[in-house]
């Protein structure tokens, strides 16, 4: 299937409030000074026509007003999405993820940029210790 020139594949996102609430209430969480990462094992949905997206990792971002104004919040959200997708080798494909930015995340994004957020997310993903792809289990 060909895409128009310049078009990129849209990454699957958590967008419904019920999805966020399920991850918050029943998922595992780890926190750092500026971020909280939640992960929830996703049940397989076989009734969807979209078979490609049903097995893909879904990711959501929550950045509240405490982080800053609209410009700062949108910049933090964009950088968090980019940092998360850059760490796809550390992400379990059988989970939904939500990152909540805490007060001060805008300062981290401003001073350290993408690399500092990526390092923070990588540390949180390591602390989660989730099941990854079964084919990777023997590769240590």
CSV table of N, CA and C in Angstrom, one decimal:
chain,number,residue,atom,x,y,z
A,1,UNK,N,0.8,-1.2,0.0
A,1,UNK,CA,0.0,0.0,0.0
A,1,UNK,C,0.9,1.2,0.0
A,2,UNK,N,0.7,2.1,-1.0
A,2,UNK,CA,1.5,3.3,-1.1
A,2,UNK,C,0.9,4.4,-0.4
A,3,UNK,N,1.8,5.2,0.2
A,3,UNK,CA,1.3,6.5,0.9
A,3,UNK,C,1.7,7.7,0.0
A,4,UNK,N,1.0,8.7,0.1
A,4,UNK,CA,1.4,9.9,-0.6
A,4,UNK,C,2.7,10.4,-0.1
A,5,UNK,N,3.4,11.1,-1.0
A,5,UNK,CA,4.7,11.6,-0.6
A,5,UNK,C,4.6,12.5,0.6
A,6,UNK,N,5.5,12.3,1.5
A,6,UNK,CA,5.6,13.1,2.7
A,6,UNK,C,4.7,12.6,3.9
A,7,UNK,N,3.8,11.6,3.6
A,7,UNK,CA,2.9,11.1,4.6
A,7,UNK,C,3.6,10.1,5.5
A,8,UNK,N,3.4,10.2,6.7
A,8,UNK,CA,4.0,9.2,7.7
A,8,UNK,C,2.9,8.4,8.3
A,9,UNK,N,3.3,7.2,8.7
A,9,UNK,CA,2.4,6.3,9.4
A,9,UNK,C,2.0,6.8,10.7
A,10,UNK,N,0.8,6.9,11.0
A,10,UNK,CA,0.4,7.4,12.3
A,10,UNK,C,0.5,6.4,13.4
A,11,UNK,N,1.2,6.7,14.5
A,11,UNK,CA,1.4,5.8,15.6
A,11,UNK,C,0.1,5.6,16.4
A,12,UNK,N,-0.1,4.4,16.9
A,12,UNK,CA,-1.3,4.2,17.7
A,12,UNK,C,-1.2,4.9,19.0
A,13,UNK,N,-2.3,5.6,19.4
A,13,UNK,CA,-2.3,6.4,20.6
A,13,UNK,C,-3.5,5.9,21.5
A,14,UNK,N,-3.3,6.1,22.8
A,14,UNK,CA,-4.4,6.0,23.7
A,14,UNK,C,-5.1,7.4,23.6
A,15,UNK,N,-6.4,7.4,23.3
A,15,UNK,CA,-7.1,8.7,23.2
A,15,UNK,C,-8.4,8.7,24.0
A,16,UNK,N,-9.0,7.6,24.3
A,16,UNK,CA,-10.2,7.5,25.0
A,16,UNK,C,-10.0,7.6,26.5
A,17,UNK,N,-10.8,8.3,27.2
A,17,UNK,CA,-10.7,8.5,28.7
A,17,UNK,C,-10.7,7.1,29.4
A,18,UNK,N,-11.5,6.2,28.9
A,18,UNK,CA,-11.6,4.9,29.6
A,18,UNK,C,-10.3,4.1,29.5
A,19,UNK,N,-9.6,4.3,28.4
A,19,UNK,CA,-8.3,3.6,28.2
A,19,UNK,C,-7.3,4.2,29.2
A,20,UNK,N,-7.3,5.5,29.4
A,20,UNK,CA,-6.4,6.1,30.3
A,20,UNK,C,-6.7,5.7,31.7
A,21,UNK,N,-8.0,5.6,32.1
A,21,UNK,CA,-8.4,5.2,33.4
A,21,UNK,C,-8.0,3.8,33.7
A,22,UNK,N,-8.2,2.9,32.7
A,22,UNK,CA,-7.8,1.5,32.9
A,22,UNK,C,-6.3,1.4,33.2
A,23,UNK,N,-5.5,2.1,32.5
A,23,UNK,CA,-4.1,2.0,32.7
A,23,UNK,C,-3.7,2.6,34.1
A,24,UNK,N,-4.3,3.7,34.4
A,24,UNK,CA,-4.0,4.4,35.7
A,24,UNK,C,-4.4,3.4,36.9
A,25,UNK,N,-5.6,2.9,36.8
A,25,UNK,CA,-6.1,2.1,38.0
A,25,UNK,C,-5.6,0.7,38.1
A,26,UNK,N,-5.3,0.0,37.0
A,26,UNK,CA,-4.9,-1.4,37.1
A,26,UNK,C,-3.5,-1.6,36.6
A,27,UNK,N,-2.8,-0.6,36.1
A,27,UNK,CA,-1.5,-0.8,35.6
A,27,UNK,C,-0.4,-0.6,36.6
A,28,UNK,N,0.8,-1.0,36.3
A,28,UNK,CA,1.9,-0.8,37.1
A,28,UNK,C,2.5,0.6,36.9
A,29,UNK,N,3.1,1.2,37.9
A,29,UNK,CA,3.7,2.5,37.7
A,29,UNK,C,5.1,2.6,38.3
A,30,UNK,N,5.9,3.4,37.7
A,30,UNK,CA,7.2,3.8,38.2
A,30,UNK,C,7.3,5.3,38.0
A,31,UNK,N,8.0,6.0,38.9
A,31,UNK,CA,8.1,7.4,38.8
A,31,UNK,C,9.5,7.9,39.0
A,32,UNK,N,9.8,9.0,38.4
A,32,UNK,CA,11.0,9.8,38.6
A,32,UNK,C,10.6,11.2,39.0
A,33,UNK,N,11.6,12.0,39.1
A,33,UNK,CA,11.2,13.4,39.6
A,33,UNK,C,10.3,14.1,38.7
A,34,UNK,N,10.4,13.9,37.4
A,34,UNK,CA,9.6,14.7,36.5
A,34,UNK,C,8.6,13.9,35.7
A,35,UNK,N,8.6,12.6,35.7
A,35,UNK,CA,7.7,11.7,34.9
A,35,UNK,C,7.2,10.6,35.7
A,36,UNK,N,6.0,10.1,35.4
A,36,UNK,CA,5.4,8.9,35.9
A,36,UNK,C,5.0,8.1,34.7
A,37,UNK,N,5.5,6.8,34.7
A,37,UNK,CA,5.2,5.9,33.6
A,37,UNK,C,4.3,4.8,34.1
A,38,UNK,N,3.1,4.6,33.4
A,38,UNK,CA,2.2,3.6,33.7
A,38,UNK,C,2.2,2.6,32.6
A,39,UNK,N,2.1,1.3,32.9
A,39,UNK,CA,2.0,0.2,31.9
A,39,UNK,C,0.9,-0.8,32.3
A,40,UNK,N,0.1,-1.2,31.4
A,40,UNK,CA,-1.0,-2.1,31.6
A,40,UNK,C,-1.0,-3.2,30.5
A,41,UNK,N,-1.0,-4.5,30.9
A,41,UNK,CA,-1.1,-5.5,29.9
A,41,UNK,C,-2.4,-5.4,29.1
A,42,UNK,N,-2.3,-5.4,27.8
A,42,UNK,CA,-3.5,-5.3,27.0
A,42,UNK,C,-4.0,-6.7,26.7
A,43,UNK,N,-5.3,-6.9,26.7
A,43,UNK,CA,-5.9,-8.1,26.3
A,43,UNK,C,-6.0,-8.1,24.8
A,44,UNK,N,-5.9,-9.3,24.2
A,44,UNK,CA,-6.0,-9.4,22.7
A,44,UNK,C,-7.4,-9.1,22.3
A,45,UNK,N,-7.5,-8.3,21.3
A,45,UNK,CA,-8.8,-8.0,20.7
A,45,UNK,C,-8.8,-8.6,19.3
A,46,UNK,N,-9.6,-9.7,19.1
A,46,UNK,CA,-9.7,-10.3,17.8
A,46,UNK,C,-10.8,-9.9,16.9
A,47,UNK,N,-11.7,-9.1,17.4
A,47,UNK,CA,-12.8,-8.6,16.6
A,47,UNK,C,-12.6,-7.4,15.7
A,48,UNK,N,-11.4,-6.8,15.8
A,48,UNK,CA,-11.1,-5.6,15.1
A,48,UNK,C,-10.7,-5.9,13.6
A,49,UNK,N,-11.1,-5.1,12.7
A,49,UNK,CA,-10.7,-5.3,11.3
A,49,UNK,C,-9.3,-4.8,11.1
A,50,UNK,N,-8.8,-3.9,12.0
A,50,UNK,CA,-7.4,-3.4,11.9
A,50,UNK,C,-6.5,-4.4,12.6
A,51,UNK,N,-6.0,-5.4,11.9
A,51,UNK,CA,-5.1,-6.3,12.6
A,51,UNK,C,-3.8,-5.8,12.9
A,52,UNK,N,-3.3,-4.8,12.1
A,52,UNK,CA,-2.0,-4.2,12.3
A,52,UNK,C,-1.9,-3.4,13.6
A,53,UNK,N,-3.0,-2.6,13.8
A,53,UNK,CA,-3.0,-1.7,15.0
A,53,UNK,C,-3.3,-2.5,16.3
A,54,UNK,N,-4.0,-3.6,16.2
A,54,UNK,CA,-4.4,-4.3,17.4
A,54,UNK,C,-3.2,-4.9,18.1
A,55,UNK,N,-2.1,-5.2,17.4
A,55,UNK,CA,-1.0,-5.7,18.1
A,55,UNK,C,0.1,-4.7,18.4
A,56,UNK,N,-0.2,-3.4,18.0
A,56,UNK,CA,0.8,-2.4,18.1
A,56,UNK,C,0.8,-1.8,19.5
A,57,UNK,N,1.9,-1.3,20.0
A,57,UNK,CA,2.0,-0.6,21.3
A,57,UNK,C,1.1,0.7,21.2
A,58,UNK,N,0.3,0.9,22.2
A,58,UNK,CA,-0.4,2.2,22.3
A,58,UNK,C,0.2,3.0,23.4
A,59,UNK,N,0.3,4.3,23.2
A,59,UNK,CA,0.9,5.2,24.1
A,59,UNK,C,0.1,6.5,24.3
A,60,UNK,N,0.0,6.9,25.5
A,60,UNK,CA,-0.7,8.2,25.8
A,60,UNK,C,0.1,9.1,26.7
A,61,UNK,N,-0.1,10.4,26.5
A,61,UNK,CA,0.6,11.4,27.3
A,61,UNK,C,-0.4,12.3,28.0
A,62,UNK,N,-0.1,12.5,29.3
A,62,UNK,CA,-0.9,13.4,30.1
A,62,UNK,C,0.0,14.5,30.6
A,63,UNK,N,-0.2,15.8,30.2
A,63,UNK,CA,0.6,16.9,30.7
A,63,UNK,C,-0.4,17.9,31.2
A,64,UNK,N,-0.4,18.1,32.5
A,64,UNK,CA,-1.4,19.0,33.2
A,64,UNK,C,-0.9,20.5,33.2
A,65,UNK,N,-1.8,21.3,33.6
A,65,UNK,CA,-1.5,22.8,33.6
A,65,UNK,C,-0.3,23.2,34.6
A,66,UNK,N,0.0,22.3,35.5
A,66,UNK,CA,1.1,22.6,36.4
A,66,UNK,C,2.4,22.6,35.7
A,67,UNK,N,2.5,22.0,34.6
A,67,UNK,CA,3.7,21.9,33.8
A,67,UNK,C,4.0,23.3,33.2
A,68,UNK,N,3.0,24.0,32.8
A,68,UNK,CA,3.2,25.3,32.2
A,68,UNK,C,2.1,25.7,31.3
A,69,UNK,N,2.3,26.7,30.5
A,69,UNK,CA,1.3,27.2,29.5
A,69,UNK,C,1.1,26.2,28.4
A,70,UNK,N,0.2,26.5,27.5
A,70,UNK,CA,-0.1,25.7,26.4
A,70,UNK,C,1.1,25.4,25.5
A,71,UNK,N,1.9,26.3,25.2
A,71,UNK,CA,3.1,26.1,24.4
A,71,UNK,C,4.1,25.2,25.0
A,72,UNK,N,4.3,25.4,26.3
A,72,UNK,CA,5.2,24.4,27.0
A,72,UNK,C,4.7,23.0,27.1
A,73,UNK,N,3.4,22.9,27.4
A,73,UNK,CA,2.7,21.6,27.5
A,73,UNK,C,2.8,20.9,26.2
A,74,UNK,N,2.5,21.5,25.1
A,74,UNK,CA,2.6,20.9,23.8
A,74,UNK,C,4.0,20.5,23.4
A,75,UNK,N,4.9,21.3,23.7
A,75,UNK,CA,6.3,20.9,23.5
A,75,UNK,C,6.7,19.7,24.3
A,76,UNK,N,6.3,19.6,25.5
A,76,UNK,CA,6.6,18.5,26.4
A,76,UNK,C,6.0,17.2,25.8
A,77,UNK,N,4.7,17.3,25.4
A,77,UNK,CA,4.0,16.2,24.8
A,77,UNK,C,4.7,15.7,23.5
A,78,UNK,N,5.1,16.6,22.7
A,78,UNK,CA,5.7,16.2,21.4
A,78,UNK,C,7.1,15.5,21.7
A,79,UNK,N,7.9,16.1,22.6
A,79,UNK,CA,9.2,15.5,22.9
A,79,UNK,C,9.0,14.1,23.6
A,80,UNK,N,8.0,14.0,24.5
A,80,UNK,CA,7.8,12.7,25.2
A,80,UNK,C,7.3,11.6,24.2
A,81,UNK,N,6.5,12.0,23.2
A,81,UNK,CA,6.1,11.0,22.2
A,81,UNK,C,7.3,10.6,21.4
A,82,UNK,N,8.1,11.6,21.0
A,82,UNK,CA,9.3,11.2,20.2
A,82,UNK,C,10.3,10.4,20.9
A,83,UNK,N,10.5,10.7,22.2
A,83,UNK,CA,11.4,9.9,23.1
A,83,UNK,C,10.9,8.5,23.3
A,84,UNK,N,9.6,8.4,23.5
A,84,UNK,CA,9.1,7.0,23.7
A,84,UNK,C,9.2,6.2,22.4
A,85,UNK,N,8.9,6.7,21.3
A,85,UNK,CA,9.0,5.9,20.1
A,85,UNK,C,10.4,5.6,19.7
A,86,UNK,N,11.4,6.4,20.2
A,86,UNK,CA,12.8,6.1,19.9
A,86,UNK,C,13.3,4.9,20.7
A,87,UNK,N,12.6,4.6,21.8
A,87,UNK,CA,12.9,3.5,22.7
A,87,UNK,C,12.1,2.2,22.4
A,88,UNK,N,11.7,2.0,21.2
A,88,UNK,CA,10.8,0.9,20.9
A,88,UNK,C,11.5,-0.5,21.2
A,89,UNK,N,12.8,-0.6,21.3
A,89,UNK,CA,13.4,-1.9,21.6
A,89,UNK,C,13.2,-2.3,23.1
A,90,UNK,N,12.9,-1.3,23.9
A,90,UNK,CA,12.7,-1.5,25.3
A,90,UNK,C,11.2,-1.7,25.7
A,91,UNK,N,10.3,-1.5,24.7
A,91,UNK,CA,8.9,-1.5,25.0
A,91,UNK,C,8.3,-2.8,24.7
A,92,UNK,N,7.4,-3.3,25.6
A,92,UNK,CA,6.7,-4.6,25.4
A,92,UNK,C,5.5,-4.3,24.5
A,93,UNK,N,5.4,-5.1,23.4
A,93,UNK,CA,4.3,-4.9,22.5
A,93,UNK,C,2.9,-5.3,23.0
A,94,UNK,N,2.9,-5.9,24.2
A,94,UNK,CA,1.6,-6.4,24.8
A,94,UNK,C,1.1,-5.5,25.9
A,95,UNK,N,1.6,-4.2,25.9
A,95,UNK,CA,1.2,-3.3,27.0
A,95,UNK,C,0.7,-2.0,26.4
A,96,UNK,N,-0.1,-1.3,27.1
A,96,UNK,CA,-0.5,0.1,26.8
A,96,UNK,C,0.3,0.9,27.8
A,97,UNK,N,0.8,2.1,27.4
A,97,UNK,CA,1.6,2.9,28.2
A,97,UNK,C,1.0,4.3,28.3
A,98,UNK,N,1.2,4.9,29.5
A,98,UNK,CA,0.8,6.3,29.7
A,98,UNK,C,2.0,7.0,30.4
A,99,UNK,N,2.4,8.2,30.0
A,99,UNK,CA,3.4,9.0,30.7
A,99,UNK,C,2.7,10.2,31.2
A,100,UNK,N,2.9,10.5,32.5
A,100,UNK,CA,2.3,11.7,33.1
A,100,UNK,C,3.5,12.6,33.4
A,101,UNK,N,3.5,13.8,32.9
A,101,UNK,CA,4.6,14.8,33.1
A,101,UNK,C,4.2,15.5,34.4
A,102,UNK,N,5.2,15.6,35.3
A,102,UNK,CA,5.1,16.4,36.5
A,102,UNK,C,5.6,17.8,36.4
A,103,UNK,N,5.3,18.6,37.4
A,103,UNK,CA,5.8,20.0,37.5
A,103,UNK,C,7.3,20.0,37.3
A,104,UNK,N,7.8,20.7,36.4
A,104,UNK,CA,9.2,20.8,36.1
A,104,UNK,C,9.7,20.0,34.9
A,105,UNK,N,8.8,19.3,34.3
A,105,UNK,CA,9.1,18.6,33.0
A,105,UNK,C,9.4,19.6,31.9
A,106,UNK,N,8.8,20.7,31.9
A,106,UNK,CA,9.0,21.7,30.9
A,106,UNK,C,10.4,22.2,31.0
A,107,UNK,N,10.9,22.4,32.2
A,107,UNK,CA,12.3,22.9,32.4
A,107,UNK,C,13.3,21.8,31.9
A,108,UNK,N,13.0,20.5,32.2
A,108,UNK,CA,13.9,19.5,31.7
A,108,UNK,C,13.9,19.5,30.2
A,109,UNK,N,12.7,19.6,29.6
A,109,UNK,CA,12.6,19.6,28.1
A,109,UNK,C,13.4,20.8,27.5
A,110,UNK,N,13.3,21.9,28.2
A,110,UNK,CA,14.0,23.2,27.8
A,110,UNK,C,15.5,23.0,27.9
A,111,UNK,N,15.9,22.6,29.0
A,111,UNK,CA,17.4,22.5,29.3
A,111,UNK,C,18.1,21.3,28.6
A,112,UNK,N,17.5,20.1,28.7
A,112,UNK,CA,18.1,18.9,28.2
A,112,UNK,C,17.6,18.4,26.9
A,113,UNK,N,16.4,18.9,26.5
A,113,UNK,CA,15.8,18.5,25.3
A,113,UNK,C,15.4,17.1,25.2
A,114,UNK,N,15.4,16.6,24.0
A,114,UNK,CA,14.9,15.2,23.7
A,114,UNK,C,15.8,14.2,24.4
A,115,UNK,N,17.1,14.4,24.5
A,115,UNK,CA,18.0,13.4,25.1
A,115,UNK,C,17.7,13.2,26.5
A,116,UNK,N,17.4,14.2,27.3
A,116,UNK,CA,17.2,14.1,28.7
A,116,UNK,C,15.9,13.3,29.0
A,117,UNK,N,14.9,13.6,28.2
A,117,UNK,CA,13.6,12.9,28.3
A,117,UNK,C,13.7,11.5,27.9
A,118,UNK,N,14.5,11.2,26.9
A,118,UNK,CA,14.7,9.8,26.4
A,118,UNK,C,15.4,9.0,27.5
A,119,UNK,N,16.4,9.6,28.1
A,119,UNK,CA,17.2,8.9,29.2
A,119,UNK,C,16.3,8.7,30.4
A,120,UNK,N,15.4,9.6,30.7
A,120,UNK,CA,14.5,9.5,31.9
A,120,UNK,C,13.5,8.4,31.6
A,121,UNK,N,12.9,8.4,30.4
A,121,UNK,CA,12.0,7.3,30.0
A,121,UNK,C,12.7,5.9,29.9
A,122,UNK,N,13.9,5.9,29.4
A,122,UNK,CA,14.6,4.6,29.3
A,122,UNK,C,14.8,4.0,30.7
A,123,UNK,N,15.2,4.9,31.7
A,123,UNK,CA,15.4,4.4,33.1
A,123,UNK,C,14.1,3.9,33.7
A,124,UNK,N,13.0,4.6,33.4
A,124,UNK,CA,11.7,4.1,33.9
A,124,UNK,C,11.2,2.8,33.2
A,125,UNK,N,11.5,2.7,31.9
A,125,UNK,CA,11.2,1.4,31.3
A,125,UNK,C,12.0,0.2,31.8
A,126,UNK,N,13.2,0.5,32.2
A,126,UNK,CA,14.0,-0.6,32.8
A,126,UNK,C,13.5,-1.0,34.1
A,127,UNK,N,13.1,0.0,34.9
A,127,UNK,CA,12.5,-0.3,36.2
A,127,UNK,C,11.2,-1.0,36.2
A,128,UNK,N,10.5,-0.9,35.1
A,128,UNK,CA,9.2,-1.6,35.0
A,128,UNK,C,9.3,-3.1,34.9
A,129,UNK,N,10.4,-3.6,34.3
A,129,UNK,CA,10.7,-5.0,34.1
A,129,UNK,C,9.5,-5.8,33.6
A,130,UNK,N,8.9,-5.4,32.5
A,130,UNK,CA,7.8,-6.0,31.9
A,130,UNK,C,8.2,-7.1,31.0
A,131,UNK,N,7.3,-8.0,30.7
A,131,UNK,CA,7.6,-9.1,29.7
A,131,UNK,C,7.8,-8.4,28.3
A,132,UNK,N,8.9,-8.7,27.7
A,132,UNK,CA,9.1,-8.2,26.4
A,132,UNK,C,8.8,-9.4,25.4
A,133,UNK,N,9.2,-9.2,24.2
A,133,UNK,CA,8.9,-10.2,23.1
A,133,UNK,C,9.5,-11.5,23.6
A,134,UNK,N,8.8,-12.6,23.5
A,134,UNK,CA,9.3,-13.9,23.9
A,134,UNK,C,10.6,-14.4,23.2
A,135,UNK,N,10.8,-13.9,21.9
A,135,UNK,CA,12.0,-14.3,21.2
A,135,UNK,C,13.2,-13.6,21.8
A,136,UNK,N,13.0,-12.5,22.6
A,136,UNK,CA,14.2,-11.9,23.2
A,136,UNK,C,14.5,-12.5,24.5
A,137,UNK,N,13.8,-13.4,25.0
A,137,UNK,CA,14.0,-13.9,26.4
A,137,UNK,C,15.3,-14.6,26.5
A,138,UNK,N,15.8,-15.3,25.5
A,138,UNK,CA,17.0,-16.0,25.6
A,138,UNK,C,18.2,-15.2,25.2
A,139,UNK,N,18.0,-14.0,24.7
A,139,UNK,CA,19.1,-13.1,24.3
A,139,UNK,C,19.7,-12.3,25.4
A,140,UNK,N,20.6,-12.8,26.2
A,140,UNK,CA,21.2,-11.9,27.2
A,140,UNK,C,22.7,-11.9,27.1
